[in-house]
Tab-separated table of N, CA and C in Angstrom:
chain	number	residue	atom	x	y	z
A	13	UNK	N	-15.281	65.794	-12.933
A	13	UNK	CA	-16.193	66.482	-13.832
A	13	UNK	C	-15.820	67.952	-13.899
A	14	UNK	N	-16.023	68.195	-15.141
A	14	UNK	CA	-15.765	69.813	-15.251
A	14	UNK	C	-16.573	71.072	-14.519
A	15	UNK	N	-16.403	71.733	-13.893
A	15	UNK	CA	-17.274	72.965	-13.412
A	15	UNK	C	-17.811	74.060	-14.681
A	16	UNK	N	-17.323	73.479	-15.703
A	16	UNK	CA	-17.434	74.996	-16.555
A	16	UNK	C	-18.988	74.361	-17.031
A	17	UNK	N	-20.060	75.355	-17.389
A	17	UNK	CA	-21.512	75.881	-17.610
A	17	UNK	C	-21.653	74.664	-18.548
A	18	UNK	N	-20.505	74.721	-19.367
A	18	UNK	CA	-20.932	74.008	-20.483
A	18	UNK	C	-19.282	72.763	-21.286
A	19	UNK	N	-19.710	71.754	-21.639
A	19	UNK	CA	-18.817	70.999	-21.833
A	19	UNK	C	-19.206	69.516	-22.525
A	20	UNK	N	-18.873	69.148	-23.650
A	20	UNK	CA	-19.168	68.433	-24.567
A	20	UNK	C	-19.497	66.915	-24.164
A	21	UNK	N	-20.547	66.191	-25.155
A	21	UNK	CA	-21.011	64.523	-24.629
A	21	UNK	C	-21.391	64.503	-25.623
A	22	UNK	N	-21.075	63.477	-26.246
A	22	UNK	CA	-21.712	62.697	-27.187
A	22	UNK	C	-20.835	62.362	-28.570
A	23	UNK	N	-21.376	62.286	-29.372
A	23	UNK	CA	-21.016	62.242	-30.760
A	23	UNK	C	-20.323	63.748	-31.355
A	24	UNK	N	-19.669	64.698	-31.829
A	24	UNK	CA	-19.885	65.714	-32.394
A	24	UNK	C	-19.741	65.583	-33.912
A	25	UNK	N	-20.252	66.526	-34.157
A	25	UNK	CA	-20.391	66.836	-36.110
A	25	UNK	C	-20.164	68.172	-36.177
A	26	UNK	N	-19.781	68.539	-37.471
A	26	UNK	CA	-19.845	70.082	-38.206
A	26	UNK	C	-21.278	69.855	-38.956
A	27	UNK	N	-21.194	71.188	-38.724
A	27	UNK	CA	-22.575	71.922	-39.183
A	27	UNK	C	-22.042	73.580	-39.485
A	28	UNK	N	-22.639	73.442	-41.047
A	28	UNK	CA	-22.194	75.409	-41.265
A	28	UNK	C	-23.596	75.779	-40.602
A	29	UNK	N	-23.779	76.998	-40.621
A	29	UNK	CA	-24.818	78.294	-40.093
A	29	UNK	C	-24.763	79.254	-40.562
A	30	UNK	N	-25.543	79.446	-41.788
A	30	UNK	CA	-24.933	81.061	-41.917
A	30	UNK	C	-23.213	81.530	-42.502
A	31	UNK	N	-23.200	80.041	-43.151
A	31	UNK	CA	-21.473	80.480	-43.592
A	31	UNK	C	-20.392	80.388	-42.872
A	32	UNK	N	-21.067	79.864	-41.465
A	32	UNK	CA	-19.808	79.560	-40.502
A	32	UNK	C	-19.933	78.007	-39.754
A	33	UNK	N	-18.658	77.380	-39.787
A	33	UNK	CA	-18.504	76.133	-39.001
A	33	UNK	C	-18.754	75.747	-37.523
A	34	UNK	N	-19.652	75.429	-37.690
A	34	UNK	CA	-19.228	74.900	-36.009
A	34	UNK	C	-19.388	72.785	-36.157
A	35	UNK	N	-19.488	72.912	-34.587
A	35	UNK	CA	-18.977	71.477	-33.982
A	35	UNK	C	-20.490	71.494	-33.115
A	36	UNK	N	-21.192	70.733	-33.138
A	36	UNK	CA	-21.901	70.553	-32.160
A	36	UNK	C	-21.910	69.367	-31.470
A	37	UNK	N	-22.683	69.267	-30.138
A	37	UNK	CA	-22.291	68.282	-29.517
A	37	UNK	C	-23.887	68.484	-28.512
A	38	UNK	N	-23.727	66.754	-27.985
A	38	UNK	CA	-24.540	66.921	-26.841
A	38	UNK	C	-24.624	67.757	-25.375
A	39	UNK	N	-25.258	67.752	-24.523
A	39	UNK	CA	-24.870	68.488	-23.470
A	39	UNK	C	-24.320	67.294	-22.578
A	40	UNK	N	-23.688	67.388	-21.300
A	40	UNK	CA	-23.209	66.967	-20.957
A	40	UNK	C	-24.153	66.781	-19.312
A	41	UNK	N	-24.853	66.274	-19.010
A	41	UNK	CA	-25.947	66.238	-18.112
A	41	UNK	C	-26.962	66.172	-17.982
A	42	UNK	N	-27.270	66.396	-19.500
A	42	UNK	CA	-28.362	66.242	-20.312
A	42	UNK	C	-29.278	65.066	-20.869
A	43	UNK	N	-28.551	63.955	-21.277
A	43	UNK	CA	-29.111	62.891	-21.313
A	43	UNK	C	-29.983	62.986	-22.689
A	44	UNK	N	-30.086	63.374	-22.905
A	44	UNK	CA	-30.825	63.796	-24.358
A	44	UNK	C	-29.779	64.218	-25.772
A	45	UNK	N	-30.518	63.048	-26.979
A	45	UNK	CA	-30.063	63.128	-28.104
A	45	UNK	C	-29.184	64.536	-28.660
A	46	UNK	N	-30.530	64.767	-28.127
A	46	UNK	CA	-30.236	66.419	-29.611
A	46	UNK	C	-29.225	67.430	-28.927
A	47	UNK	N	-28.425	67.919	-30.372
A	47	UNK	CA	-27.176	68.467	-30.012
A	47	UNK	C	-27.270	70.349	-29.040
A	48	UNK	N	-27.240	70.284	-27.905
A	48	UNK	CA	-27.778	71.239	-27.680
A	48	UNK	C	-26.245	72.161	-27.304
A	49	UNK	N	-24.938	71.792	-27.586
A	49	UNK	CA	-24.017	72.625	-27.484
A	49	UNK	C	-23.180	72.719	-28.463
A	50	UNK	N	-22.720	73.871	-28.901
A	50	UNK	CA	-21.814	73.906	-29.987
A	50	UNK	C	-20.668	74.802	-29.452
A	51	UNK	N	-19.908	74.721	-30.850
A	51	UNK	CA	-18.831	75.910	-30.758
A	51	UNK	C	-17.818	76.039	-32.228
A	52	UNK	N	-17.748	77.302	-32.347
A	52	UNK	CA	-17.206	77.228	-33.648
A	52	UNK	C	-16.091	76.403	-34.045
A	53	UNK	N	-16.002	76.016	-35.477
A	53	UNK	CA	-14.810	74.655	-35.610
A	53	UNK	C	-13.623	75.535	-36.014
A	54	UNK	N	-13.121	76.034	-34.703
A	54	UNK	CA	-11.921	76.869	-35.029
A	54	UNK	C	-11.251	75.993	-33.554
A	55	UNK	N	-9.903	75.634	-34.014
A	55	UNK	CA	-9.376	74.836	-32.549
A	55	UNK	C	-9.168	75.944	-31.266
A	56	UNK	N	-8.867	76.998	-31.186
A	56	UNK	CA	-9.050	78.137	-30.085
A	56	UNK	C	-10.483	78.002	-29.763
A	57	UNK	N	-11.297	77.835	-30.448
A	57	UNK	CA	-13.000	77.695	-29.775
A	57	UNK	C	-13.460	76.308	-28.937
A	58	UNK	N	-12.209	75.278	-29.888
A	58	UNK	CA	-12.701	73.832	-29.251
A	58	UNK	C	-11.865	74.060	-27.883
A	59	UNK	N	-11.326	74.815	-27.971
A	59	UNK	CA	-9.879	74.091	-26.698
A	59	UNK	C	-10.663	75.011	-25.276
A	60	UNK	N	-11.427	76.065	-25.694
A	60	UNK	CA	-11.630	77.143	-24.334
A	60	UNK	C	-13.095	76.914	-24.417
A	61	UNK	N	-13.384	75.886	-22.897
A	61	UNK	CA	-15.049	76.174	-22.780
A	61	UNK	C	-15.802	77.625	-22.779
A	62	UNK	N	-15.248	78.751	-22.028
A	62	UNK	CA	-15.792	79.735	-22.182
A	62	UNK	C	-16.317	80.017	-23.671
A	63	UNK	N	-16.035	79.793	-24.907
A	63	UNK	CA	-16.467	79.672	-25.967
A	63	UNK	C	-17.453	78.779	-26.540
A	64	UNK	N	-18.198	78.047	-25.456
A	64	UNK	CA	-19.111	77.459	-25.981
A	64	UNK	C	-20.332	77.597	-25.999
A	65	UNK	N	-21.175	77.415	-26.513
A	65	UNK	CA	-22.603	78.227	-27.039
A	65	UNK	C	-23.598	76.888	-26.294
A	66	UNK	N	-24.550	77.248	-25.421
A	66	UNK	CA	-25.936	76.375	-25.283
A	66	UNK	C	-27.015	76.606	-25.901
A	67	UNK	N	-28.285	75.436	-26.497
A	67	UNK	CA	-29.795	76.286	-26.988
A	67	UNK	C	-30.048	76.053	-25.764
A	68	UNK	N	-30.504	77.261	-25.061
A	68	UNK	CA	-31.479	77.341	-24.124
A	68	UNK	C	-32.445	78.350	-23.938
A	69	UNK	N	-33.387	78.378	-23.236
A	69	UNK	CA	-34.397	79.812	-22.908
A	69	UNK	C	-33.977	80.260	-22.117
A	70	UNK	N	-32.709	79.833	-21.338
A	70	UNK	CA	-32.482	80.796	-19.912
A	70	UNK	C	-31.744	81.933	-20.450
A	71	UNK	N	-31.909	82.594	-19.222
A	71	UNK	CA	-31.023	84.270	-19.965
A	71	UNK	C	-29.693	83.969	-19.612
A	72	UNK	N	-29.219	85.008	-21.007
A	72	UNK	CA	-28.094	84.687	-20.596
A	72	UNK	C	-26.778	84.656	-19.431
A	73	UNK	N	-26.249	83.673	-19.336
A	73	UNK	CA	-25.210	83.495	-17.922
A	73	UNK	C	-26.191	82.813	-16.695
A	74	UNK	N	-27.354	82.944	-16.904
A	74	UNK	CA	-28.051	82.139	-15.890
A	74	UNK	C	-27.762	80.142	-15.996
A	75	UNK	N	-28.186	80.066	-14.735
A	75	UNK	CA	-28.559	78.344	-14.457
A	75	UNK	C	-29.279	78.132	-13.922
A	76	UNK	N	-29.899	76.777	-13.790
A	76	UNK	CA	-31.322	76.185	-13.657
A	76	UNK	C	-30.821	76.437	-12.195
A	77	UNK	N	-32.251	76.715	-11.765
A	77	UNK	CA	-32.301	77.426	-9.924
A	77	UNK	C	-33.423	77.346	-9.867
A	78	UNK	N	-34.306	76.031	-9.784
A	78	UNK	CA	-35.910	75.288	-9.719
A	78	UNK	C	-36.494	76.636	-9.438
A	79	UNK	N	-37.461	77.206	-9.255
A	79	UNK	CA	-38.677	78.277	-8.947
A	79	UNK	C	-37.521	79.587	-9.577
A	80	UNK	N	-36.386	79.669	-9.188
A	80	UNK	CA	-35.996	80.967	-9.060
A	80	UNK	C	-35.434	80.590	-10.557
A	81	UNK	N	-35.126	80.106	-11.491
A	81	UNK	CA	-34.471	80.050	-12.568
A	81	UNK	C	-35.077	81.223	-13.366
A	82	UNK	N	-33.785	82.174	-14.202
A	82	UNK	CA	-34.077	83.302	-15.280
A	82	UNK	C	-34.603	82.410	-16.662
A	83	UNK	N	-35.660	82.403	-16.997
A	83	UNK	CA	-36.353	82.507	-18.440
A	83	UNK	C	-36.200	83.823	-19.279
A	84	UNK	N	-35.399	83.220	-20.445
A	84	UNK	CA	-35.661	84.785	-21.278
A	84	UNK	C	-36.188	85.003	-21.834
A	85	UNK	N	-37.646	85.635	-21.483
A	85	UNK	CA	-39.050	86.105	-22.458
A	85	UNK	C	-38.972	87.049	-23.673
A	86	UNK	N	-39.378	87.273	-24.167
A	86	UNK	CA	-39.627	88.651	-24.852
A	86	UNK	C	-40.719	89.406	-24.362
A	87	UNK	N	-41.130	90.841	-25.251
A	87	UNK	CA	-42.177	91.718	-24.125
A	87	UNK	C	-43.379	91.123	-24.673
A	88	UNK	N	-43.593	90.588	-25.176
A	88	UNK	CA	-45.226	89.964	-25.073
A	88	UNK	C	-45.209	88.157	-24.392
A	89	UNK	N	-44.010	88.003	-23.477
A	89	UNK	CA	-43.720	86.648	-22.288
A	89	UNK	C	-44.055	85.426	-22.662
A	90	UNK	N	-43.369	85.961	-24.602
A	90	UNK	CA	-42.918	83.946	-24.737
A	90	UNK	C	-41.317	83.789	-24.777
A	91	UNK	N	-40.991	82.350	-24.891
A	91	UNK	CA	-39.811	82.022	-24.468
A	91	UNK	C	-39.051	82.362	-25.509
A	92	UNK	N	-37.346	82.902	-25.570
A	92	UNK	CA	-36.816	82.931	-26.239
A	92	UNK	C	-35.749	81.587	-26.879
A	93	UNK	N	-35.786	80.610	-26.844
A	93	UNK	CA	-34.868	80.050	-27.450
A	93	UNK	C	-33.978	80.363	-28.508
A	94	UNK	N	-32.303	80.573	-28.076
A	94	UNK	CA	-31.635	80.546	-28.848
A	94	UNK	C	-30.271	80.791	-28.556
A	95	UNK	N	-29.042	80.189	-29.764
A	95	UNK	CA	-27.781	80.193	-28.648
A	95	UNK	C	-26.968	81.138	-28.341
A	96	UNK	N	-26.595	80.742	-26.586
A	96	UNK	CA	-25.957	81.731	-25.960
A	96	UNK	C	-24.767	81.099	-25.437
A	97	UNK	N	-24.070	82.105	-25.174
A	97	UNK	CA	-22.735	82.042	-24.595
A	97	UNK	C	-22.737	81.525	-23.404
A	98	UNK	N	-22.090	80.491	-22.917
A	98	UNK	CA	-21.644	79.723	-21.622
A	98	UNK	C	-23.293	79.748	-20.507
A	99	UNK	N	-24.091	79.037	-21.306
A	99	UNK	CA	-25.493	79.039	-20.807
A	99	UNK	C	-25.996	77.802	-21.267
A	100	UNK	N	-26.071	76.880	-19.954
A	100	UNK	CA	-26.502	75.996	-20.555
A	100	UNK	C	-27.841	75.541	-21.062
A	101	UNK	N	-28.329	74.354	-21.594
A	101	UNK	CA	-29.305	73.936	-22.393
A	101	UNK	C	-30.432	73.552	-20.554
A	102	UNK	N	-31.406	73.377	-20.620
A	102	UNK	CA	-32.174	72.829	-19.640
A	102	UNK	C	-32.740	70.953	-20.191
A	103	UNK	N	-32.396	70.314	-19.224
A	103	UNK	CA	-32.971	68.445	-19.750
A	103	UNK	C	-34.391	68.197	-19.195
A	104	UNK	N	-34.769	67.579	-19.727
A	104	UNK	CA	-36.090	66.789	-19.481
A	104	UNK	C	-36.597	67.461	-18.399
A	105	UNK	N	-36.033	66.791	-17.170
A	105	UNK	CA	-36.432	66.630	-15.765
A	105	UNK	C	-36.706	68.223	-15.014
A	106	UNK	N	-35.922	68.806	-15.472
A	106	UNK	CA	-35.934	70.229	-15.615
A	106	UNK	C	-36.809	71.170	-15.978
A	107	UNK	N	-36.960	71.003	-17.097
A	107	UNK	CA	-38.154	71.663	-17.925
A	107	UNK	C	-39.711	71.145	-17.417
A	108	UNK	N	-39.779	69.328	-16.651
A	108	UNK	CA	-40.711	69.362	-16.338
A	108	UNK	C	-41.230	70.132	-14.733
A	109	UNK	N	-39.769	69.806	-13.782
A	109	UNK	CA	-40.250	70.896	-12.629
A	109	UNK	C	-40.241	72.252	-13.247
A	110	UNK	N	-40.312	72.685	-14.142
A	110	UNK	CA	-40.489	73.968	-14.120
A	110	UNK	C	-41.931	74.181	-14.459
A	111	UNK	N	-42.009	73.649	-15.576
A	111	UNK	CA	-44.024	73.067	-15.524
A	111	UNK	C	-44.746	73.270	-14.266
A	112	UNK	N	-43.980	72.333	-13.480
A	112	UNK	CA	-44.672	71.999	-12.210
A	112	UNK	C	-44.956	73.261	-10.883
A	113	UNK	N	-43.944	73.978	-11.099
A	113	UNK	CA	-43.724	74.968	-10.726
A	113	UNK	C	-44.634	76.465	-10.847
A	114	UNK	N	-45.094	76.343	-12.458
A	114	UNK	CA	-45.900	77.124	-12.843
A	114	UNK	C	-44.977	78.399	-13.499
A	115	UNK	N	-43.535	77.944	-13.430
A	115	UNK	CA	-42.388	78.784	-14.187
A	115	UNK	C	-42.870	78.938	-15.781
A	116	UNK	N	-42.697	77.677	-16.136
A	116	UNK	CA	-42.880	77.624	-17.672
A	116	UNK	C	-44.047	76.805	-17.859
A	117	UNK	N	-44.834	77.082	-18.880
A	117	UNK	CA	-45.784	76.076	-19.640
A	117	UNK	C	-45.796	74.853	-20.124
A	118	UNK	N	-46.376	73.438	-20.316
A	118	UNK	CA	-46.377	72.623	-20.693
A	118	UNK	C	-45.811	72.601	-22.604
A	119	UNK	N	-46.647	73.783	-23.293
A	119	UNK	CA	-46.249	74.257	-24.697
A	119	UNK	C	-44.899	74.920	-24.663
A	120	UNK	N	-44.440	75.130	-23.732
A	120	UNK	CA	-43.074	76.174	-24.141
A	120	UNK	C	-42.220	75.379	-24.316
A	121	UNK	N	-41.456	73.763	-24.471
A	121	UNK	CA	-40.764	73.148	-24.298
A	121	UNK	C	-40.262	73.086	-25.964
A	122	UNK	N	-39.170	73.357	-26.298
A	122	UNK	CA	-38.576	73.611	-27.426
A	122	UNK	C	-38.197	71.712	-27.980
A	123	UNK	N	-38.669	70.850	-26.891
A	123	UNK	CA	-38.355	69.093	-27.733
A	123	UNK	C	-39.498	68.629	-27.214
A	124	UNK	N	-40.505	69.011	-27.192
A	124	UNK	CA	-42.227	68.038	-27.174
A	124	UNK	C	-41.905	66.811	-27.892
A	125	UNK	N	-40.851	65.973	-27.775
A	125	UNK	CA	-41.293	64.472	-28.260
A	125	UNK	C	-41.837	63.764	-28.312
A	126	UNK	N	-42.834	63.491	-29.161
A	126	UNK	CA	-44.158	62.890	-28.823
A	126	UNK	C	-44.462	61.511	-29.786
A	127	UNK	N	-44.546	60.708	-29.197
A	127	UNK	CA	-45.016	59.227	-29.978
A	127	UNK	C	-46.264	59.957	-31.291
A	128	UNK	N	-45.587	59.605	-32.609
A	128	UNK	CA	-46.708	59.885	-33.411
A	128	UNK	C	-47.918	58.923	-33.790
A	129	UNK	N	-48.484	58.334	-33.035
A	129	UNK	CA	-49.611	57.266	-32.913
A	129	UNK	C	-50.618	57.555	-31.854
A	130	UNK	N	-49.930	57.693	-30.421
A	130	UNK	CA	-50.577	58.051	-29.611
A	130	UNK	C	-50.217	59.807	-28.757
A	131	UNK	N	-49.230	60.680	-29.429
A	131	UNK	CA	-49.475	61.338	-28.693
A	131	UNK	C	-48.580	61.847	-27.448
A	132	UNK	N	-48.072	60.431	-26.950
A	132	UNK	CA	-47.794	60.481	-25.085
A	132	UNK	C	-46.377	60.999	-25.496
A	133	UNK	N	-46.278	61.575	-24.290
A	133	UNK	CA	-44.352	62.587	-24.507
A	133	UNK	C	-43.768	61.253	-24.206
A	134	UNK	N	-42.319	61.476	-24.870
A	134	UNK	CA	-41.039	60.486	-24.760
A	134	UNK	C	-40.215	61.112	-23.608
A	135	UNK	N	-39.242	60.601	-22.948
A	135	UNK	CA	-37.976	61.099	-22.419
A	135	UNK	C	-37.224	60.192	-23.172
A	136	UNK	N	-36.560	61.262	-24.342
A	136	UNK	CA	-35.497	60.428	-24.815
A	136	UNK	C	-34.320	60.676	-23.950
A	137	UNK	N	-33.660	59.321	-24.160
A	137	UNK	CA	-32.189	59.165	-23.574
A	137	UNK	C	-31.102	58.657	-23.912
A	138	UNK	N	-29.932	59.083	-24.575
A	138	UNK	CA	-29.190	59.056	-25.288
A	138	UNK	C	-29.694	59.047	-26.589
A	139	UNK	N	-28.384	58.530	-27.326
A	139	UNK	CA	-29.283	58.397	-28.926
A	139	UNK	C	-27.838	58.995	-29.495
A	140	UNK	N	-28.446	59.442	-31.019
A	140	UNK	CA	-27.299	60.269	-31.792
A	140	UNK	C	-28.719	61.216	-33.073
A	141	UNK	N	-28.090	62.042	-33.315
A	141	UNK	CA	-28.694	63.080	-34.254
A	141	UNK	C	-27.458	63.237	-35.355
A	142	UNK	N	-27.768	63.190	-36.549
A	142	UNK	CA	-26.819	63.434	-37.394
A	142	UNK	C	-27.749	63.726	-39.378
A	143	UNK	N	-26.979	64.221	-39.927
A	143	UNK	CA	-27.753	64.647	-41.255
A	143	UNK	C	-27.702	63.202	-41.969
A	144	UNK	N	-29.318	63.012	-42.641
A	144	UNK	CA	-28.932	62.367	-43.387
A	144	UNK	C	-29.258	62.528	-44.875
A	145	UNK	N	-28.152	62.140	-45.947
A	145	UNK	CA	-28.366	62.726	-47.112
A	145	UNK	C	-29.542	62.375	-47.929
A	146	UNK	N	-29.879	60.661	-47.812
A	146	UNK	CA	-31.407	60.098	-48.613
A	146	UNK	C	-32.607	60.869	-48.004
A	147	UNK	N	-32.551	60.878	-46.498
A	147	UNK	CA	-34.085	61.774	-46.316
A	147	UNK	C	-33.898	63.676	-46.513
A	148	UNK	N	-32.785	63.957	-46.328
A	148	UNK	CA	-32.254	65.077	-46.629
A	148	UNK	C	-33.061	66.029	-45.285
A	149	UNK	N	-32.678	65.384	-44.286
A	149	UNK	CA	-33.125	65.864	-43.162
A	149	UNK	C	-32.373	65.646	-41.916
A	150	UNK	N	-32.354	66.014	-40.872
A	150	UNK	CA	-32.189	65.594	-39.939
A	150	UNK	C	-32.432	64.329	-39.026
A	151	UNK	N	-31.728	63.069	-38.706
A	151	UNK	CA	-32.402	62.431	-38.034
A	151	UNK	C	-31.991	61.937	-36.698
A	152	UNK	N	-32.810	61.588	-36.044
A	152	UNK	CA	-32.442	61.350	-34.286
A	152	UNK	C	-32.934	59.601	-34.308
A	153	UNK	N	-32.123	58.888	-33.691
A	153	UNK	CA	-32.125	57.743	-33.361
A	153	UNK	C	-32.042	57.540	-31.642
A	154	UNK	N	-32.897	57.414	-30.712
A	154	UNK	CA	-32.861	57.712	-29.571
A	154	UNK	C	-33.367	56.365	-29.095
A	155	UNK	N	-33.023	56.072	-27.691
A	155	UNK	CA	-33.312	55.721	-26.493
A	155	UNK	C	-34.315	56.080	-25.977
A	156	UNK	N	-35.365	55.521	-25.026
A	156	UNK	CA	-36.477	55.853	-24.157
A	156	UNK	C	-36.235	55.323	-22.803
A	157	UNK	N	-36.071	56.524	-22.103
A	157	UNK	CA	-36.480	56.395	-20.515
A	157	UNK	C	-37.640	56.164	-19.932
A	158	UNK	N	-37.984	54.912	-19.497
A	158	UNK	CA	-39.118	54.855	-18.562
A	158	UNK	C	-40.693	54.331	-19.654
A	159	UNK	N	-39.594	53.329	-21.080
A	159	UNK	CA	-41.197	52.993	-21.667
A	159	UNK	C	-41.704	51.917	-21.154
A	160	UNK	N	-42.186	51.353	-22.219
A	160	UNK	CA	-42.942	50.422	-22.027
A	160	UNK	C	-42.193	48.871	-21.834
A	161	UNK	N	-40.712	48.773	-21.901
A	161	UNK	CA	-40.098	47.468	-21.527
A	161	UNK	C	-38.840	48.098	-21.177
A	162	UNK	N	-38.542	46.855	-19.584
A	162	UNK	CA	-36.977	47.495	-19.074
A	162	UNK	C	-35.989	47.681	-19.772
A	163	UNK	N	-35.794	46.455	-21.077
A	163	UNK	CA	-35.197	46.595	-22.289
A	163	UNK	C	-35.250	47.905	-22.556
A	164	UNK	N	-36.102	48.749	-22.915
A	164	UNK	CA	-35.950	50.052	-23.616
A	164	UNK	C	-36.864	50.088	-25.200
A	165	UNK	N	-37.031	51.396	-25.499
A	165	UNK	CA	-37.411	51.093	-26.989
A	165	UNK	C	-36.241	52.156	-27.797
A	166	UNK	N	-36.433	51.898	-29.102
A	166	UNK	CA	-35.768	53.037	-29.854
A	166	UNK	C	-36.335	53.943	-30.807
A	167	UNK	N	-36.462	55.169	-30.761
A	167	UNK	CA	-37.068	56.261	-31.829
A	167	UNK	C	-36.613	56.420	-32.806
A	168	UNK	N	-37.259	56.653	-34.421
A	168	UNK	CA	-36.607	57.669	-34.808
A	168	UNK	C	-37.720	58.842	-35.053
A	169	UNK	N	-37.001	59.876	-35.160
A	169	UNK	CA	-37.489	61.696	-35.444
A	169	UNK	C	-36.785	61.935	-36.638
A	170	UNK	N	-37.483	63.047	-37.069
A	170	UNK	CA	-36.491	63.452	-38.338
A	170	UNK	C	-37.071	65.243	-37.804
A	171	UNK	N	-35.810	66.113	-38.855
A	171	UNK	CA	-36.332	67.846	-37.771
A	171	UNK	C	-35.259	68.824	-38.953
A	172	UNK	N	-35.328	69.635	-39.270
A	172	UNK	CA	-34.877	70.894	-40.297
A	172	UNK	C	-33.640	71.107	-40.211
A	173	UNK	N	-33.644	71.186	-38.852
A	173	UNK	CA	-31.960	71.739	-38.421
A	173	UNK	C	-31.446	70.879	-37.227
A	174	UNK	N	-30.431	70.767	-36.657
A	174	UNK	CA	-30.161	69.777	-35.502
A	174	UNK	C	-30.628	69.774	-34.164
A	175	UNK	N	-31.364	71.102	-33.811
A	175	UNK	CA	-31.737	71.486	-32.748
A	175	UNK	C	-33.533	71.305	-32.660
A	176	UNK	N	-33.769	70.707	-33.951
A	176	UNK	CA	-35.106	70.603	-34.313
A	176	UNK	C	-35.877	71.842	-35.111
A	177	UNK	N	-37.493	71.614	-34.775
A	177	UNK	CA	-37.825	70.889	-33.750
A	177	UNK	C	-38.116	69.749	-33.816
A	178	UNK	N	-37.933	68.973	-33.129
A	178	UNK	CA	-38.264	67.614	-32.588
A	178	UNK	C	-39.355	67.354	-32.120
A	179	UNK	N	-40.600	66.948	-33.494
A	179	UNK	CA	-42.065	67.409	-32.312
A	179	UNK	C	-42.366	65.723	-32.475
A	180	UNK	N	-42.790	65.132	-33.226
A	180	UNK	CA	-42.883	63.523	-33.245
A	180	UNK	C	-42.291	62.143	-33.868
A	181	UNK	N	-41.880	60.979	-33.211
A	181	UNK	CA	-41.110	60.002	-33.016
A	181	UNK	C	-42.054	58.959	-33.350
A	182	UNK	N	-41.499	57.934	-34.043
A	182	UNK	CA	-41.707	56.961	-34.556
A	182	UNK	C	-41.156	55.762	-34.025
A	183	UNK	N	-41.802	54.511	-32.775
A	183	UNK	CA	-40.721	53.792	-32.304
A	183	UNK	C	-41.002	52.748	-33.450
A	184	UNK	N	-39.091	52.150	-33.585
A	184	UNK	CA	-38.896	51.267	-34.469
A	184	UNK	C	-38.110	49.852	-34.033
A	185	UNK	N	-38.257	49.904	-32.208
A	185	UNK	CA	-37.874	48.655	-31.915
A	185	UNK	C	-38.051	48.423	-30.412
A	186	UNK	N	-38.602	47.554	-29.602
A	186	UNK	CA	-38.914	47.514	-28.200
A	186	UNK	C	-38.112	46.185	-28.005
């Protein structure tokens, strides 16, 4: 396994931003659909991890370090999400000890996936996110950790941009 912060899983796609290409991709430890690493679609950007961008709230160059982990607030101490250089994304399990912790809030979680019927959070796991042109949206086709059959169920979400947000899921198969 690679040591570097950040390093590609999953499916990748282009996506412009603002007039510029990138590649995004899953995180790699992450376990979760949504594309939370990119890097510009220039082959010098694909080839050198140091060039790769995470969404995360941690500050930048930080890593998850349970109680002691850097959150990057702004001055009125909400979370900043947004991408940084060789910083990675935070997963599920993560974001919930930090909850637990009293680090971060239950609301601060930038993928609240939430069953739109009842409510209850998802842990999605695996999956793929990709544009689609008939809904002209974003959509996530995911996996569930820990539902309601060992089988598994499957989501879909739909969300603006690839990073979401991702606030509620629709299961369409147990």
């Amino acid at each position: 396994a690679s040591t570097a912060p950040l390093f590609p899983d999953g499916h990748p796609f282009h996506c412009k931003v603002n007039g510029r290409e990138y590649v995004y991709f899953q995180a790699t430890g992450c376990s979760e659909p949504v594309p939370l690493v990119r890097a510009r679609a220039l082959a010098e950007h694909i080839a050198d991890s140091r060039r790769f961008e995470g969404f995360t709230c941690l500050e930048t160059g930080a890593r998850y370090d349970g109680r002691n982990t850097r959150l990057d607030r702004d001055a009125g101490g909400k979370l900043i999400y947004a991408w940084k250089p060789g910083t990675p994304p935070l997963n599920f399990d993560q974001r919930k000890e930090l909850v637990s912790l009293g680090v971060m809030n239950a609301g601060e979680s930038a993928f609240p996936l939430r069953d739109i019927e009842t409510g209850a959070e998802i842990k999605a796991h695996g999956g793929s996110v990709f544009w689609n042109p008939f809904r002209k949206r974003w959509v996530m086709i995911a996996g569930q950790a820990g539902g309601t059959s060992y089988l598994g169920e499957l989501w879909f979400a739909e969300a603006d941009t690839p990073v979401g947000p991702w606030a509620y899921a629709r299961k369409i198969v147990t």
